[in-house]
Short mmCIF file of C-alpha atoms in Angstrom, two decimals:
data_model
loop_
_atom_site.label_atom_id
_atom_site.label_comp_id
_atom_site.label_asym_id
_atom_site.label_seq_id
_atom_site.Cartn_x
_atom_site.Cartn_y
_atom_site.Cartn_z
CA UNK R 1 18.50 -5.77 22.23
CA UNK R 2 15.31 -5.43 20.34
CA UNK R 3 13.69 -7.11 17.42
CA UNK R 4 13.36 -6.21 13.75
CA UNK R 5 13.30 -2.54 12.93
CA UNK R 6 12.18 -0.32 10.12
CA UNK R 7 12.75 3.41 9.96
CA UNK R 8 10.93 3.72 6.63
CA UNK R 9 8.06 5.46 8.37
CA UNK R 10 10.42 8.26 9.43
CA UNK R 11 10.41 10.16 6.16
CA UNK R 12 11.08 13.68 4.99
CA UNK R 13 7.54 14.73 5.79
CA UNK R 14 8.28 14.31 9.49
CA UNK R 15 11.29 16.62 9.44
CA UNK R 16 11.27 20.37 10.10
CA UNK R 17 11.62 22.62 7.11
CA UNK R 18 14.66 24.47 8.44
CA UNK R 19 16.45 25.82 11.44
CA UNK R 20 19.75 24.96 12.98
CA UNK R 21 20.28 21.26 13.71
CA UNK R 22 21.03 22.13 17.30
CA UNK R 23 17.43 23.29 17.67
CA UNK R 24 16.22 19.81 16.83
CA UNK R 25 18.78 17.38 18.21
CA UNK R 26 20.87 19.34 20.66
CA UNK R 27 22.95 17.27 23.04
CA UNK R 28 21.75 17.88 26.56
CA UNK R 29 24.24 17.47 29.38
CA UNK R 30 22.62 15.30 32.07
CA UNK R 31 22.10 16.87 35.45
CA UNK R 32 24.48 15.05 37.81
CA UNK R 33 22.05 15.55 40.65
CA UNK R 34 19.10 14.11 38.76
CA UNK R 35 20.52 11.30 36.60
CA UNK R 36 22.48 8.39 37.98
CA UNK R 37 25.06 6.42 36.02
CA UNK R 38 22.63 3.52 35.83
CA UNK R 39 20.27 5.75 33.83
CA UNK R 40 22.94 6.87 31.39
CA UNK R 41 24.33 3.62 29.93
CA UNK R 42 26.39 5.43 27.29
CA UNK R 43 27.67 8.21 29.52
CA UNK R 44 31.32 9.17 29.55
CA UNK R 45 32.07 8.11 33.11
CA UNK R 46 35.40 6.24 32.95
CA UNK R 47 38.87 7.05 31.60
CA UNK R 48 39.81 5.38 28.34
CA UNK R 49 43.15 4.20 29.65
CA UNK R 50 41.55 2.13 32.39
CA UNK R 51 42.35 -1.55 31.94
CA UNK R 52 39.45 -3.66 30.78
CA UNK R 53 38.49 -6.39 33.27
CA UNK R 54 39.23 -9.85 31.95
CA UNK R 55 36.27 -11.92 30.85
CA UNK R 56 35.76 -15.24 32.59
CA UNK R 57 32.17 -16.21 32.01
CA UNK R 58 29.83 -15.08 34.75
CA UNK R 59 32.66 -14.42 37.20
CA UNK R 60 33.60 -10.97 35.90
CA UNK R 61 32.10 -7.62 36.85
CA UNK R 62 29.43 -7.08 34.19
CA UNK R 63 29.18 -3.70 32.50
CA UNK R 64 32.06 -2.42 34.62
CA UNK R 65 32.39 0.78 32.57
CA UNK R 66 28.95 2.04 31.66
CA UNK R 67 26.53 0.60 34.18
CA UNK R 68 28.17 -0.05 37.57
CA UNK R 69 25.49 -2.23 39.12
CA UNK R 70 27.13 -4.16 41.93
CA UNK R 71 30.44 -4.03 43.80
CA UNK R 72 30.38 -7.81 44.22
CA UNK R 73 31.77 -9.95 41.39
CA UNK R 74 30.63 -13.37 40.26
CA UNK R 75 27.67 -15.24 41.71
CA UNK R 76 27.47 -12.95 44.74
CA UNK R 77 27.03 -9.98 42.44
CA UNK R 78 24.37 -11.76 40.41
CA UNK R 79 22.44 -12.70 43.55
CA UNK R 80 22.70 -9.05 44.59
CA UNK R 81 21.01 -8.05 41.33
CA UNK R 82 18.15 -10.45 42.06
CA UNK R 83 17.78 -9.15 45.61
CA UNK R 84 17.60 -5.56 44.39
CA UNK R 85 14.99 -6.49 41.80
CA UNK R 86 12.71 -8.03 44.41
CA UNK R 87 13.30 -5.09 46.73
CA UNK R 88 12.41 -2.59 44.01
CA UNK R 89 15.82 -0.94 44.43
CA UNK R 90 16.33 0.22 40.84
CA UNK R 91 15.49 3.08 38.48
CA UNK R 92 14.22 3.30 34.94
CA UNK R 93 14.70 6.14 32.48
CA UNK R 94 12.10 8.00 30.43
CA UNK R 95 12.12 5.27 27.78
CA UNK R 96 11.58 2.47 30.29
CA UNK R 97 15.19 1.23 30.23
CA UNK R 98 15.97 -0.78 33.35
CA UNK R 99 19.76 -1.43 33.52
CA UNK R 100 19.29 -3.93 36.33
CA UNK R 101 17.00 -6.05 34.16
CA UNK R 102 19.36 -5.90 31.20
CA UNK R 103 22.31 -6.75 33.44
CA UNK R 104 20.76 -10.06 34.43
CA UNK R 105 20.85 -11.34 30.83
CA UNK R 106 24.59 -10.94 30.27
CA UNK R 107 25.69 -14.37 31.59
CA UNK R 108 23.44 -16.09 29.04
CA UNK R 109 24.38 -13.75 26.20
CA UNK R 110 28.09 -14.11 26.92
CA UNK R 111 27.78 -17.90 26.93
CA UNK R 112 26.07 -17.79 23.53
CA UNK R 113 28.65 -15.34 22.18
CA UNK R 114 31.80 -17.14 23.31
CA UNK R 115 30.81 -20.81 23.40
CA UNK R 116 27.71 -21.63 21.37
CA UNK R 117 28.17 -19.32 18.35
CA UNK R 118 31.91 -18.62 18.80
CA UNK R 119 31.51 -15.08 17.49
CA UNK R 120 34.47 -13.29 15.93
CA UNK R 121 34.09 -9.52 15.88
CA UNK R 122 36.28 -7.05 13.99
CA UNK R 123 36.34 -3.26 13.80
CA UNK R 124 34.57 -2.89 17.14
CA UNK R 125 36.44 0.33 17.91
CA UNK R 126 34.81 1.95 14.87
CA UNK R 127 31.96 2.61 17.30
CA UNK R 128 32.85 5.86 19.10
CA UNK R 129 33.87 5.45 22.74
CA UNK R 130 31.61 8.34 23.71
CA UNK R 131 28.93 10.54 22.19
CA UNK R 132 26.04 9.77 19.89
CA UNK R 133 26.30 7.18 17.14
CA UNK R 134 24.05 5.08 14.95
CA UNK R 135 24.60 1.39 14.25
CA UNK R 136 22.96 0.15 11.03
CA UNK R 137 23.03 -3.59 10.30
CA UNK R 138 21.53 -6.31 8.13
CA UNK R 139 18.70 -8.12 9.87
CA UNK R 140 17.98 -11.78 10.54
CA UNK R 141 16.82 -14.01 13.32
CA UNK R 142 13.82 -16.11 12.34
CA UNK R 143 12.77 -16.90 15.90
CA UNK R 144 14.35 -13.98 17.80
CA UNK R 145 16.55 -10.99 16.99
CA UNK R 146 19.77 -12.73 17.91
CA UNK R 147 21.69 -10.35 15.65
CA UNK R 148 20.79 -7.44 17.92
CA UNK R 149 21.80 -9.49 20.96
CA UNK R 150 25.18 -10.46 19.50
CA UNK R 151 25.98 -6.92 18.32
CA UNK R 152 25.28 -5.66 21.83
CA UNK R 153 27.34 -8.45 23.36
CA UNK R 154 30.26 -7.72 21.02
CA UNK R 155 30.35 -4.11 22.19
CA UNK R 156 29.97 -5.25 25.79
CA UNK R 157 32.87 -7.71 25.63
CA UNK R 158 35.23 -6.39 22.96
CA UNK R 159 35.01 -2.59 22.99
CA UNK R 160 37.62 -0.57 24.93
CA UNK R 161 34.70 1.36 26.47
CA UNK R 162 31.57 -0.84 26.38
CA UNK R 163 28.55 0.95 24.98
CA UNK R 164 24.92 0.01 25.54
CA UNK R 165 22.97 -0.15 22.26
CA UNK R 166 19.40 1.16 22.27
CA UNK R 167 17.55 -0.43 19.36
CA UNK R 168 14.45 1.00 17.77
CA UNK R 169 11.74 -1.49 16.77
CA UNK R 170 8.31 -1.53 15.19
CA UNK R 171 5.00 -1.14 17.00
CA UNK R 172 4.44 -4.92 16.90
CA UNK R 173 6.87 -5.33 19.78
CA UNK R 174 5.01 -2.80 21.91
CA UNK R 175 1.56 -4.28 21.34
CA UNK R 176 2.56 -7.86 22.19
CA UNK R 177 2.61 -9.18 25.78
CA UNK R 178 6.10 -9.79 27.23
CA UNK R 179 7.85 -8.45 24.11
CA UNK R 180 6.74 -4.95 25.04
CA UNK R 181 8.01 -5.40 28.60
CA UNK R 182 11.25 -7.05 27.48
CA UNK R 183 12.05 -4.47 24.80
CA UNK R 184 11.49 -1.46 27.01
CA UNK R 185 13.39 -2.92 29.95
CA UNK R 186 16.38 -3.67 27.72
CA UNK R 187 16.52 -0.08 26.48
CA UNK R 188 14.69 -0.34 23.15
CA UNK R 189 12.42 2.40 21.83
CA UNK R 190 9.67 2.72 19.26
CA UNK R 191 10.80 3.30 15.68
CA UNK R 192 9.43 6.81 15.50
CA UNK R 193 11.09 10.19 15.12
CA UNK R 194 10.40 11.33 18.69
CA UNK R 195 11.98 8.32 20.40
CA UNK R 196 14.86 8.18 17.95
CA UNK R 197 15.72 11.85 18.46
CA UNK R 198 15.29 11.50 22.22
CA UNK R 199 17.94 8.78 22.35
CA UNK R 200 20.36 10.75 20.20
CA UNK R 201 19.83 13.83 22.35
CA UNK R 202 21.31 11.88 25.23
CA UNK R 203 24.41 11.01 23.20
CA UNK R 204 23.62 7.30 23.19
CA UNK R 205 24.28 4.55 20.63
CA UNK R 206 21.14 3.77 18.62
CA UNK R 207 20.73 0.52 16.66
CA UNK R 208 18.67 0.31 13.46
CA UNK R 209 17.73 -2.55 11.12
CA UNK R 210 16.38 -0.76 8.03
CA UNK R 211 15.44 -4.04 6.31
CA UNK R 212 12.71 -4.44 8.93
CA UNK R 213 10.45 -7.48 8.55
CA UNK R 214 11.90 -8.12 5.07
CA UNK R 215 15.20 -8.97 6.77
CA UNK R 216 13.87 -10.70 9.85
CA UNK R 217 11.70 -13.04 7.76
CA UNK R 218 14.14 -13.30 4.85
CA UNK R 219 13.67 -16.48 2.78
CA UNK R 220 16.56 -18.93 2.45
CA UNK R 221 17.28 -17.99 -1.17
CA UNK R 222 17.89 -14.37 -0.12
CA UNK R 223 20.30 -15.05 2.72
CA UNK R 224 22.99 -12.39 3.05
CA UNK R 225 21.49 -10.31 0.25
CA UNK R 226 20.72 -6.97 1.86
CA UNK R 227 17.19 -5.86 1.06
CA UNK R 228 16.05 -2.36 0.14
CA UNK R 229 16.42 0.24 2.91
CA UNK R 230 13.29 2.23 2.08
CA UNK R 231 13.24 6.03 2.02
CA UNK R 232 16.30 6.49 4.22
CA UNK R 233 14.62 7.97 7.28
CA UNK R 234 17.50 6.81 9.49
CA UNK R 235 19.96 8.77 7.32
CA UNK R 236 17.89 11.94 7.65
CA UNK R 237 17.89 11.67 11.42
CA UNK R 238 21.62 10.93 11.50
CA UNK R 239 22.21 14.07 9.43
CA UNK R 240 20.12 16.22 11.71
CA UNK R 241 21.77 14.78 14.81
CA UNK R 242 25.21 14.91 13.17
CA UNK R 243 25.66 11.34 14.44
CA UNK R 244 28.15 9.05 12.66
CA UNK R 245 26.68 5.95 11.01
CA UNK R 246 28.53 2.68 11.64
CA UNK R 247 27.47 -0.01 9.13
CA UNK R 248 27.60 -3.51 10.62
CA UNK R 249 27.71 -6.79 8.68
CA UNK R 250 26.43 -9.80 10.62
CA UNK R 251 27.18 -13.31 9.33
CA UNK R 252 25.58 -16.25 11.12
CA UNK R 253 22.20 -14.90 12.08
CA UNK R 254 20.61 -15.83 8.75
CA UNK R 255 21.49 -19.54 9.08
CA UNK R 256 20.07 -20.32 12.50
CA UNK R 257 17.15 -22.34 11.17
CA UNK R 258 16.61 -24.89 8.45
CA UNK R 259 13.62 -23.92 6.35
CA UNK R 260 11.37 -25.84 3.97
CA UNK R 261 10.65 -22.62 2.16
CA UNK R 262 8.41 -19.62 2.53
CA UNK R 263 4.64 -19.61 2.61
CA UNK R 264 2.46 -16.68 1.54
CA UNK R 265 -0.54 -18.48 3.03
CA UNK R 266 1.19 -18.67 6.40
CA UNK R 267 2.16 -14.99 6.09
CA UNK R 268 -1.46 -14.02 5.43
CA UNK R 269 -2.54 -16.01 8.49
CA UNK R 270 0.09 -14.33 10.66
CA UNK R 271 -0.90 -10.89 9.34
CA UNK R 272 -4.55 -11.58 10.21
CA UNK R 273 -3.71 -12.80 13.70
CA UNK R 274 -1.18 -10.04 14.29
CA UNK R 275 -2.29 -6.93 12.34
CA UNK R 276 0.96 -5.13 13.21
CA UNK R 277 2.90 -7.64 11.12
CA UNK R 278 3.51 -6.82 7.46
CA UNK R 279 5.12 -10.04 6.23
CA UNK R 280 4.89 -10.90 2.52
CA UNK R 281 5.99 -14.45 3.18
CA UNK R 282 6.75 -16.47 6.28
CA UNK R 283 9.45 -19.16 6.61
CA UNK R 284 8.48 -22.72 7.51
CA UNK R 285 11.13 -23.52 10.11
CA UNK R 286 12.23 -27.10 10.78
CA UNK R 287 14.03 -26.38 14.05
CA UNK R 288 13.01 -24.06 16.87
CA UNK R 289 16.39 -24.19 18.64
CA UNK R 290 18.93 -22.01 16.77
CA UNK R 291 21.79 -23.96 15.21
CA UNK R 292 25.37 -23.58 16.56
CA UNK R 293 26.60 -21.82 13.42
CA UNK R 294 29.79 -19.78 13.23
CA UNK R 295 29.19 -16.03 13.52
CA UNK R 296 31.31 -13.16 12.26
CA UNK R 297 30.45 -9.51 12.95
CA UNK R 298 32.26 -6.67 11.19
CA UNK R 299 31.84 -3.08 12.34
CA UNK R 300 32.66 -1.22 9.13
CA UNK R 301 34.29 2.17 8.71
CA UNK R 302 31.96 4.88 10.10
CA UNK R 303 30.36 7.46 7.83
CA UNK R 304 30.86 11.00 9.11
CA UNK R 305 27.59 12.97 9.15
CA UNK R 306 28.81 16.04 11.00
CA UNK R 307 28.78 18.34 7.95
CA UNK R 308 25.15 17.89 6.88
CA UNK R 309 22.51 19.05 9.38
CA UNK R 310 18.90 19.92 8.53
CA UNK R 311 19.67 21.18 5.02
CA UNK R 312 21.28 17.90 4.06
CA UNK R 313 18.34 15.96 5.52
CA UNK R 314 16.00 17.76 3.12
CA UNK R 315 18.09 16.80 0.06
CA UNK R 316 16.31 13.65 -1.13
CA UNK R 317 19.00 12.70 -3.65
CA UNK R 318 21.78 13.04 -1.08
CA UNK R 319 19.81 11.00 1.46
CA UNK R 320 19.31 8.19 -1.06
CA UNK R 321 22.99 8.24 -2.03
CA UNK R 322 24.12 7.83 1.58
CA UNK R 323 21.43 5.19 2.19
CA UNK R 324 22.80 3.19 -0.73
CA UNK R 325 26.37 3.74 0.52
CA UNK R 326 25.43 2.24 3.90
CA UNK R 327 23.67 -0.69 2.23
CA UNK R 328 26.67 -1.30 -0.06
CA UNK R 329 29.14 -1.26 2.82
CA UNK R 330 27.07 -3.84 4.68
CA UNK R 331 26.80 -6.05 1.57
CA UNK R 332 30.56 -5.85 0.99
CA UNK R 333 31.17 -6.74 4.63
CA UNK R 334 28.85 -9.75 4.35
CA UNK R 335 30.61 -11.00 1.20
CA UNK R 336 34.02 -10.50 2.81
CA UNK R 337 33.15 -12.37 6.01
CA UNK R 338 31.34 -15.20 4.27
CA UNK R 339 34.58 -15.81 2.40
CA UNK R 340 36.49 -16.07 5.69
CA UNK R 341 34.39 -18.98 6.97
CA UNK R 342 35.21 -22.53 5.99
CA UNK R 343 31.65 -23.77 6.52
CA UNK R 344 28.54 -22.38 8.16
CA UNK R 345 29.58 -24.19 11.36
CA UNK R 346 33.23 -23.15 11.42
#
């Protein structure tokens, strides 16, 4: 559940010249004695045929499949989470992910998903029920990365085996007070090769927004027009990891705010105040509270990357072809889902 992401900095020059892919991104089986379920959110720790608990707002057992936090349902379970936080009775993993912290946000996120934005999700089971995978989506938000939040919530509520998404985000979110804390605690990682590979090594689901700031700060006249994906660093890493890519089209996140337009002057001011930002223009928002627009999220058909490996990652033309294929699938999904809405509010 992290903010805007760019993997453009992960280019071919950061990749090894050869060697078996398993030498670079080999899946490591966690040591049962050293890693608890709460530290392996995507671990294969429940049978697929197990019946999914029914959702009923905050009264259901949150994250019943992948992060068993409390044996007590409803308010009692939530109060138990708070008690454990104050008592320091929790663990974090090597990336700073704190499942207990992330767990406490689900009542709010589920309320937004089901009631405020009335999200309709399709193709959720295109995300593998176990093993490594990469989610690649169009980016939006304006005030906050609500697209990342809603994608995570869709997998949490709709998937037959809920998966925790670990997003990678730019250095801005690790140099800014609270955002750094919030990102790490929710399982995000820095958009660099080392963190990205580390997450895939653990067979987790990694989320990427290749549009980066260009998508997050997209002007109104470019809504739902997927921007350039850069050099395709995320594709190279997916090839090396042999991780399937699941393109995701998110409709709704780019209409949360009314805007007077985009200001280059304001962007220059923001870039001076926050050197980590690289905005070309900055929207002038009329409302700070996101609008109750109608959301649709489509998890498109996954792209199999199991046959490529390190050699494929070094083929620049092939990398660009797959990058464009991912971008095209997302654009087609956006066009398709925009046509299924009657208005932006329904």
